[in-house]
CSV table of C-alpha atoms (C1' of nucleotides) in Angstrom, one decimal:
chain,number,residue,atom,x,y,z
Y,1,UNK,CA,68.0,45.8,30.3
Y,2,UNK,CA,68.0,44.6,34.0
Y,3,UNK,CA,71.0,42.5,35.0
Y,4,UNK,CA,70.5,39.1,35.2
Y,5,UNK,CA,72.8,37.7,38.0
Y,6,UNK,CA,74.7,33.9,37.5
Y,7,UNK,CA,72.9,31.0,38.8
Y,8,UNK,CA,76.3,29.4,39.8
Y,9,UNK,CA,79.1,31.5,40.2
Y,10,UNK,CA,82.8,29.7,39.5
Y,11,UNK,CA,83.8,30.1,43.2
Y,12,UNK,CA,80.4,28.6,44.1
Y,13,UNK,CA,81.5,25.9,41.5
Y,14,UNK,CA,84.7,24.8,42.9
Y,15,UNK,CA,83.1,23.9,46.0
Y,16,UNK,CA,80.5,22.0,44.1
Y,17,UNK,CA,83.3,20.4,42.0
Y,18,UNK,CA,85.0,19.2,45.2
Y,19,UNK,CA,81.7,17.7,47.0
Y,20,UNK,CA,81.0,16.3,43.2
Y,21,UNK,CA,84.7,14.5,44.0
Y,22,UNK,CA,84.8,13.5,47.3
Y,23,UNK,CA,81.2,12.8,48.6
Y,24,UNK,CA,79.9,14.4,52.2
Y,25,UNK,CA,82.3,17.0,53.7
Y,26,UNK,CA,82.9,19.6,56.5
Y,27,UNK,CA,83.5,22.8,55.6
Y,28,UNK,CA,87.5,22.2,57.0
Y,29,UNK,CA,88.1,19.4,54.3
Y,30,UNK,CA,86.8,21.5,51.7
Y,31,UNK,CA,88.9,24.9,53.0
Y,32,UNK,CA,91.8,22.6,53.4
Y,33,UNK,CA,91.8,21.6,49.4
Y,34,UNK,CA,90.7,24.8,48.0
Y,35,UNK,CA,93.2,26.8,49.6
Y,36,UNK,CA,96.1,24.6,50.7
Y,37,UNK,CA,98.0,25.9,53.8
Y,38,UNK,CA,95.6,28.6,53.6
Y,39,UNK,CA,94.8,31.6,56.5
Y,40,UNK,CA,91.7,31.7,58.6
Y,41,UNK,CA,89.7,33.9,56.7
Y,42,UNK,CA,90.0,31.1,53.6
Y,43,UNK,CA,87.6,29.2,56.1
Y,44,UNK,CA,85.0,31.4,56.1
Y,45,UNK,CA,85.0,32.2,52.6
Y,46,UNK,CA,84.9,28.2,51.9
Y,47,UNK,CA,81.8,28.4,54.9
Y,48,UNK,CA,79.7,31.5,52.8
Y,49,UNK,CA,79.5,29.5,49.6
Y,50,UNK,CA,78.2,27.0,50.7
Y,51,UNK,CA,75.7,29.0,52.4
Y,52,UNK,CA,75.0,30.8,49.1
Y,53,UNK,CA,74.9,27.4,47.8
Y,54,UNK,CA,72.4,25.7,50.7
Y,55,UNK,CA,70.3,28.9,49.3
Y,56,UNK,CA,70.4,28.2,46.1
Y,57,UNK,CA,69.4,24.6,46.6
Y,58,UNK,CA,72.2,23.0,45.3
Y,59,UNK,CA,73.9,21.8,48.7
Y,60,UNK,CA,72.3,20.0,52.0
Y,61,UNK,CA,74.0,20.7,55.4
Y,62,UNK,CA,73.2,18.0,58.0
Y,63,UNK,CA,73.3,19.7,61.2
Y,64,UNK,CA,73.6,16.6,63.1
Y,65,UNK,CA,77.1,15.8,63.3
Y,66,UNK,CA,79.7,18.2,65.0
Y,67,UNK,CA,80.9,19.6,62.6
Y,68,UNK,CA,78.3,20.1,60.3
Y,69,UNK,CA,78.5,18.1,56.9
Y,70,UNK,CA,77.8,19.4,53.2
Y,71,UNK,CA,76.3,17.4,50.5
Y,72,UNK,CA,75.4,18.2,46.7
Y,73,UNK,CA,71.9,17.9,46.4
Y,74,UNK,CA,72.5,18.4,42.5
Y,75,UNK,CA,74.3,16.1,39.5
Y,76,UNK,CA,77.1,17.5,37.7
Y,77,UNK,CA,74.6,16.2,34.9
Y,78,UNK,CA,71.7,18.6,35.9
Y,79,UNK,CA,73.3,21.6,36.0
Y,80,UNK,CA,75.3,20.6,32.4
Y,81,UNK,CA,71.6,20.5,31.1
Y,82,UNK,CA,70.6,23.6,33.0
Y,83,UNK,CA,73.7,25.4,31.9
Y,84,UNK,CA,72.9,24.2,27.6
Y,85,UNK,CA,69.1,25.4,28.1
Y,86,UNK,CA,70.5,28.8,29.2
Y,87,UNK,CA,72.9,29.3,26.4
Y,88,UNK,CA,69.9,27.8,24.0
Y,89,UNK,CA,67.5,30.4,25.6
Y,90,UNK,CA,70.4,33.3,24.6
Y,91,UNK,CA,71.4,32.6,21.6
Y,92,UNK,CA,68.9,30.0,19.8
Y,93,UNK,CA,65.5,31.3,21.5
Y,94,UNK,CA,65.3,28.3,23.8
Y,95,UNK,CA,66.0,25.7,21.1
Y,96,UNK,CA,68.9,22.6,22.0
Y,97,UNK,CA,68.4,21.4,18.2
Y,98,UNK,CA,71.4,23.9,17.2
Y,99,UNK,CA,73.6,23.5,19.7
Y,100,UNK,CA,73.8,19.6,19.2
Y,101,UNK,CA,74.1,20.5,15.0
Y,102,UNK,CA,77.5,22.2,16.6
Y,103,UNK,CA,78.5,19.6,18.6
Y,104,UNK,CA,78.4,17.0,16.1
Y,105,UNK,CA,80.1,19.3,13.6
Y,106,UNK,CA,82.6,20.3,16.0
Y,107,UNK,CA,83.5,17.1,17.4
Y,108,UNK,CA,85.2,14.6,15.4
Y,109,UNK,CA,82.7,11.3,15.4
Y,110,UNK,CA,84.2,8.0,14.5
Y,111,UNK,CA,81.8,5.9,12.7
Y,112,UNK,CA,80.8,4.3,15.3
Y,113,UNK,CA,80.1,7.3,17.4
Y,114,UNK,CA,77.8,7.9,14.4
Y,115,UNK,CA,76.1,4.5,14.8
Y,116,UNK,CA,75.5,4.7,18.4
Y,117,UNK,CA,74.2,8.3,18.1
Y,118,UNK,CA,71.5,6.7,15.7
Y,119,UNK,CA,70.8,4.1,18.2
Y,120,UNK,CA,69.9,6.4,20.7
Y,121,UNK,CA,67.7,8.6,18.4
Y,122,UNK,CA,65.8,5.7,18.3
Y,123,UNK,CA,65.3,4.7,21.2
Y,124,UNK,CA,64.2,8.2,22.1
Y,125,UNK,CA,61.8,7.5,19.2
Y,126,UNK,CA,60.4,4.5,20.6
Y,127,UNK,CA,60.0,6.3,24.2
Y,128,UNK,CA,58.2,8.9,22.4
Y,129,UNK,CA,56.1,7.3,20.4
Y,130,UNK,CA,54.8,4.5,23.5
Y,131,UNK,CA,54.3,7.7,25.6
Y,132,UNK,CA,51.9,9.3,23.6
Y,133,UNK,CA,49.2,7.3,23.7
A,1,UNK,CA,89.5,33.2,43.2
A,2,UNK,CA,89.5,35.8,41.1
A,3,UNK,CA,86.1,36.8,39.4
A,4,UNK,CA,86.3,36.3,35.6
A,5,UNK,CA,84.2,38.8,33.8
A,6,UNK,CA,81.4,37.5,30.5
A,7,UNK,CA,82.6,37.0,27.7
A,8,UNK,CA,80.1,38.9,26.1
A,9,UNK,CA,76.9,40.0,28.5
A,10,UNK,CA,73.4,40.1,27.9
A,11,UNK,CA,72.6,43.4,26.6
A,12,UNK,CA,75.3,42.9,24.2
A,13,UNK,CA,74.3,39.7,23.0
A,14,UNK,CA,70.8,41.8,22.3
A,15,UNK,CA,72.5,43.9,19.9
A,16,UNK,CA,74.7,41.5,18.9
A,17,UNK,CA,71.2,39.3,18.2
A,18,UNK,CA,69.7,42.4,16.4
A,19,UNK,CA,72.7,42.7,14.3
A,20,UNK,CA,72.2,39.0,13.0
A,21,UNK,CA,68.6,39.4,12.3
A,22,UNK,CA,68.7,42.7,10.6
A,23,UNK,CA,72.3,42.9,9.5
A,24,UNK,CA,74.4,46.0,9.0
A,25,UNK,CA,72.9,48.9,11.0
A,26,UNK,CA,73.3,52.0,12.4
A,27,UNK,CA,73.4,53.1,16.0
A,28,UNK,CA,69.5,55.0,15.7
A,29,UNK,CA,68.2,51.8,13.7
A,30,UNK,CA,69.3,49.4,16.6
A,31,UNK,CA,68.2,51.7,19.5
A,32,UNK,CA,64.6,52.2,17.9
A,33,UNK,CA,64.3,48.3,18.1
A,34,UNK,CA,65.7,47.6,21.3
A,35,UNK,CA,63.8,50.6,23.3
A,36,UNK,CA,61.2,51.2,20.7
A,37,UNK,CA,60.4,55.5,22.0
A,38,UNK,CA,63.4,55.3,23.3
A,39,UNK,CA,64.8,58.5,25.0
A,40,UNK,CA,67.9,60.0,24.0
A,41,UNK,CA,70.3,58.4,26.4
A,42,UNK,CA,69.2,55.2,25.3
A,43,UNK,CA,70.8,55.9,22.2
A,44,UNK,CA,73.9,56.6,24.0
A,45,UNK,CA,73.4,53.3,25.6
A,46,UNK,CA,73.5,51.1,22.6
A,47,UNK,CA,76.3,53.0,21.3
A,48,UNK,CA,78.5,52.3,24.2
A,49,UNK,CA,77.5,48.2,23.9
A,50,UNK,CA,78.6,48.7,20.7
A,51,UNK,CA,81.8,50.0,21.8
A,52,UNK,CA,82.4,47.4,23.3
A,53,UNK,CA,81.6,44.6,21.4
A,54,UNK,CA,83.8,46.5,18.8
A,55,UNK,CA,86.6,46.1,21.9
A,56,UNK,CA,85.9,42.4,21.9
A,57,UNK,CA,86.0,42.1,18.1
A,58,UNK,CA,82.5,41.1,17.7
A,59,UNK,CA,81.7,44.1,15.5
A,60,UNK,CA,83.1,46.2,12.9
A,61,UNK,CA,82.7,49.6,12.7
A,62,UNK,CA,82.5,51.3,9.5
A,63,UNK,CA,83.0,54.9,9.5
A,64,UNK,CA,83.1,55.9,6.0
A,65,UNK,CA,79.0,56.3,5.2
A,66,UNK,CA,77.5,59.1,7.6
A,67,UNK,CA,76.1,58.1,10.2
A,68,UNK,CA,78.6,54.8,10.9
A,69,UNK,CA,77.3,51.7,10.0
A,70,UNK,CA,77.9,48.2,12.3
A,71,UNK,CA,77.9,44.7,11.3
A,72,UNK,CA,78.5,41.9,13.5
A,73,UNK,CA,82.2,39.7,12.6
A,74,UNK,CA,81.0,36.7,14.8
A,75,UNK,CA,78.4,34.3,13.5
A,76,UNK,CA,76.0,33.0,15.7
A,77,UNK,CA,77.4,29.2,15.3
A,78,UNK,CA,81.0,30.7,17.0
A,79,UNK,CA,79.5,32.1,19.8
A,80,UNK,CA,77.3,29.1,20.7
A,81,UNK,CA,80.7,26.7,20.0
A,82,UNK,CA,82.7,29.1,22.3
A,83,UNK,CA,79.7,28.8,25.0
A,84,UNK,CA,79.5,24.8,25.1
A,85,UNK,CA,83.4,25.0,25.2
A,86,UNK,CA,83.1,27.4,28.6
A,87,UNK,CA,80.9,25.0,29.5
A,88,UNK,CA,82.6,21.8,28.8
A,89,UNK,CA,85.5,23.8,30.6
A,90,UNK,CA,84.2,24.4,33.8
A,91,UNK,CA,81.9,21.3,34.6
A,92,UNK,CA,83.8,18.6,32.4
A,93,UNK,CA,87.4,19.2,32.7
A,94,UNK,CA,86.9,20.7,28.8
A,95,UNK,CA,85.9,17.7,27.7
A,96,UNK,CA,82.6,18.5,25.3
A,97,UNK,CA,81.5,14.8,24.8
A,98,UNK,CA,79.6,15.0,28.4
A,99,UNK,CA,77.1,18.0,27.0
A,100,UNK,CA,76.5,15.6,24.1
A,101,UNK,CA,75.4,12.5,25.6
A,102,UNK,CA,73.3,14.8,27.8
A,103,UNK,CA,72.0,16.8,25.2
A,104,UNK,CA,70.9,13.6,23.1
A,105,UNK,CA,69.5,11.7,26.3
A,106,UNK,CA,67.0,15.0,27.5
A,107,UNK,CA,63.7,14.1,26.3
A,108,UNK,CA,63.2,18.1,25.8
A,109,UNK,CA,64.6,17.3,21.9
A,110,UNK,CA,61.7,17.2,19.5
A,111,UNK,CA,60.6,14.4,16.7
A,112,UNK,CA,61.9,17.0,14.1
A,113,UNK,CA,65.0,17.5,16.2
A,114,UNK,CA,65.6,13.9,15.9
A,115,UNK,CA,64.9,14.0,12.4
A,116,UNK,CA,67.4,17.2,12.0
A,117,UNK,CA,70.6,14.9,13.5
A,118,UNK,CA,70.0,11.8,11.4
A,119,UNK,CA,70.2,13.8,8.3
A,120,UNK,CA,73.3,16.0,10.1
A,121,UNK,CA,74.8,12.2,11.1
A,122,UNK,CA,74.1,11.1,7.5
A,123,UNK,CA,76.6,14.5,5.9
A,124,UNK,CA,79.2,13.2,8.2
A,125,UNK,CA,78.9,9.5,7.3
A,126,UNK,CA,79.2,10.9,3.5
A,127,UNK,CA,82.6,13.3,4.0
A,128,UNK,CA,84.1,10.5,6.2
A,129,UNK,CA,83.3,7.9,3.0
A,130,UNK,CA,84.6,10.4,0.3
A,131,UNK,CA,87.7,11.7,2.6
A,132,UNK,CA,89.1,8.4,3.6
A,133,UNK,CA,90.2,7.5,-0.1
M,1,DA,C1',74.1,80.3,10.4
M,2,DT,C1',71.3,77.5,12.9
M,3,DT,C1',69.4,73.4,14.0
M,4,DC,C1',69.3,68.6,14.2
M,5,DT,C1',71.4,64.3,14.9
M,6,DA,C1',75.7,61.6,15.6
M,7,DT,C1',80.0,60.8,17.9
M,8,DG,C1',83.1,60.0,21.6
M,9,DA,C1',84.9,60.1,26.1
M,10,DG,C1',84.0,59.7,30.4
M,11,DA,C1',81.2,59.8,34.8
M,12,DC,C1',77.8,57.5,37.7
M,13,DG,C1',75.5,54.1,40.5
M,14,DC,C1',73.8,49.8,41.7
M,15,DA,C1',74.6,45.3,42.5
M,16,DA,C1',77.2,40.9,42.3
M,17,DT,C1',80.8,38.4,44.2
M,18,DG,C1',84.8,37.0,46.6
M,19,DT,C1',86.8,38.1,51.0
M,20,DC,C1',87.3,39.2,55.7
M,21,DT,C1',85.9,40.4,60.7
M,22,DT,C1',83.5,39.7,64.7
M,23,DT,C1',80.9,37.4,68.0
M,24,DA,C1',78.6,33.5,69.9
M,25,DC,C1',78.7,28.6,70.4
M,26,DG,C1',79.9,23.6,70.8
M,27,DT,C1',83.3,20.1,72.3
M,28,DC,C1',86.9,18.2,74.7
M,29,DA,C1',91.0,18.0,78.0
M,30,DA,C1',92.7,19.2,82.3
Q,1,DT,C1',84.0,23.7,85.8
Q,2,DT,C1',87.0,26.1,83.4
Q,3,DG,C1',89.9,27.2,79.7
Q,4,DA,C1',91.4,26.4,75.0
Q,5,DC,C1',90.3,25.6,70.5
Q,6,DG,C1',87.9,24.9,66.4
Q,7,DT,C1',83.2,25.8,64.4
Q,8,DA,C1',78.9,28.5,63.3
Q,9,DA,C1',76.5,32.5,62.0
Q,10,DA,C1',75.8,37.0,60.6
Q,11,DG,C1',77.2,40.6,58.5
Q,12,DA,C1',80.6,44.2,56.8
Q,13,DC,C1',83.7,45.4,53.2
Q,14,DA,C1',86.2,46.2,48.6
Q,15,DT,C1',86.4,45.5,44.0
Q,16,DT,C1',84.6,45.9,39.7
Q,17,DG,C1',81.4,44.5,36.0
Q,18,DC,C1',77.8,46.5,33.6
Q,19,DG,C1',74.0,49.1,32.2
Q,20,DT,C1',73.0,53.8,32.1
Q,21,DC,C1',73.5,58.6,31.6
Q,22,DT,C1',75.8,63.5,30.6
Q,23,DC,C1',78.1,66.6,28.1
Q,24,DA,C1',81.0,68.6,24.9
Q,25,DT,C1',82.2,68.4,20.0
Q,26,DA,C1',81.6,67.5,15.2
Q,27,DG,C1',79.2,66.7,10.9
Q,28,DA,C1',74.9,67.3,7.7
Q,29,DA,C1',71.0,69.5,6.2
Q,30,DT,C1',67.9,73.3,5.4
DNA sequence: ATTCTATGAGACGCAATGTCTTTACGTCAA
DNA sequence: TTGACGTAAAGACATTGCGTCTCATAGAAT
């Protein structure tokens, strides 16, 4: 069974969390957060995940201003979903269904969490139904 | 940042996954599924995932029938909970109402899907009516 | 007894990942 | 222009996770 490497690794991901915080930033403001009175080196580790990250798609670097500037090019939403689909692939062969039956178990819904839930599954009835025509 | 190893990796979770389908099993009767004409060290293979899943208490081991006889002591619902929690933890500040609203709003959920919650939503709406008294 | 399979401990190797080094480059002040 | 300083870019490095494999020992069966 071949290894299958991590889309996003959590060092990759605290970058991301910081450009999901602040917006457009050089690689200095990011170092400067993620390792507070940090050495030189801390720089360049800060400068490699983001490469790895430009790589992966997940980050645009404009080259134009001096110094270059970082940007997600990914919601925190997008990769939540891509994240669920890859547990649902694991353990549910691909299907969502059981991980929202945990969620609502798990979670404690007031009434009218249950009400608004129901509100959306209609809608998302109505969407389907108009689209398939 | 220090790397954090898997919780439990893929070729665990495929015994593990064997081990929920077929129940308890032996070391041969798992390694004849997962590398059907298998050679011998892939025998030794599966025995040394289960190892380890027996190190993460995901399996028992029992030893009194000949050969020794495994049965998984996770269920399926508790790994996919701990998974959304990981999640939840690393993209949401741990907060596990973010994968739900995504979750319901991505159109990848089916008709019977939809169906599936309502009557989930509708168990709840009954233990919250017969526990509030 | 011998032969087969199971067990158990550990070695091995590749690759992922976080870090660090080095060299070249751009920008600005004197 | 030159020197100083921060940045860019490429790549080396160390650790270790993880899947695999080897081998020595033990139990069962014929």
């Amino acid at each position: 069974m071949a290894r299958t490497p991590q889309d996003i690794t959590d060092a990759e991901l605290a970058v991301l969390n910081l450009l999901w915080e602040r917006g457009r930033s050089t690689v200095r403001e990011l170092t400067d957060v993620i390792y507070p009175g940090g050495s030189g080196s801390h720089y360049a580790t800060v400068q490699k995940l983001l490469e790895r990250l430009e790589g992966k798609a997940c980050v645009k670097r404009d080259r134009e201003p001096w110094p270059h500037e970082f940007e997600s090019t990914i919601r925190r939403e997008e990769l939540i979903v891509r994240r669920l689909q890859a547990t649902a692939d694991k353990l549910c062969h691909g299907s969502l269904e059981p991980l929202l039956t945990q969620l609502v178990r798990n979670q404690t819904l007031s009434a009218e969490d249950r009400q608004s839930l129901r509100g959306l599954l209609d809608e998302l009835d109505v969407e389907a139904k108009t689209s398939e025509k």
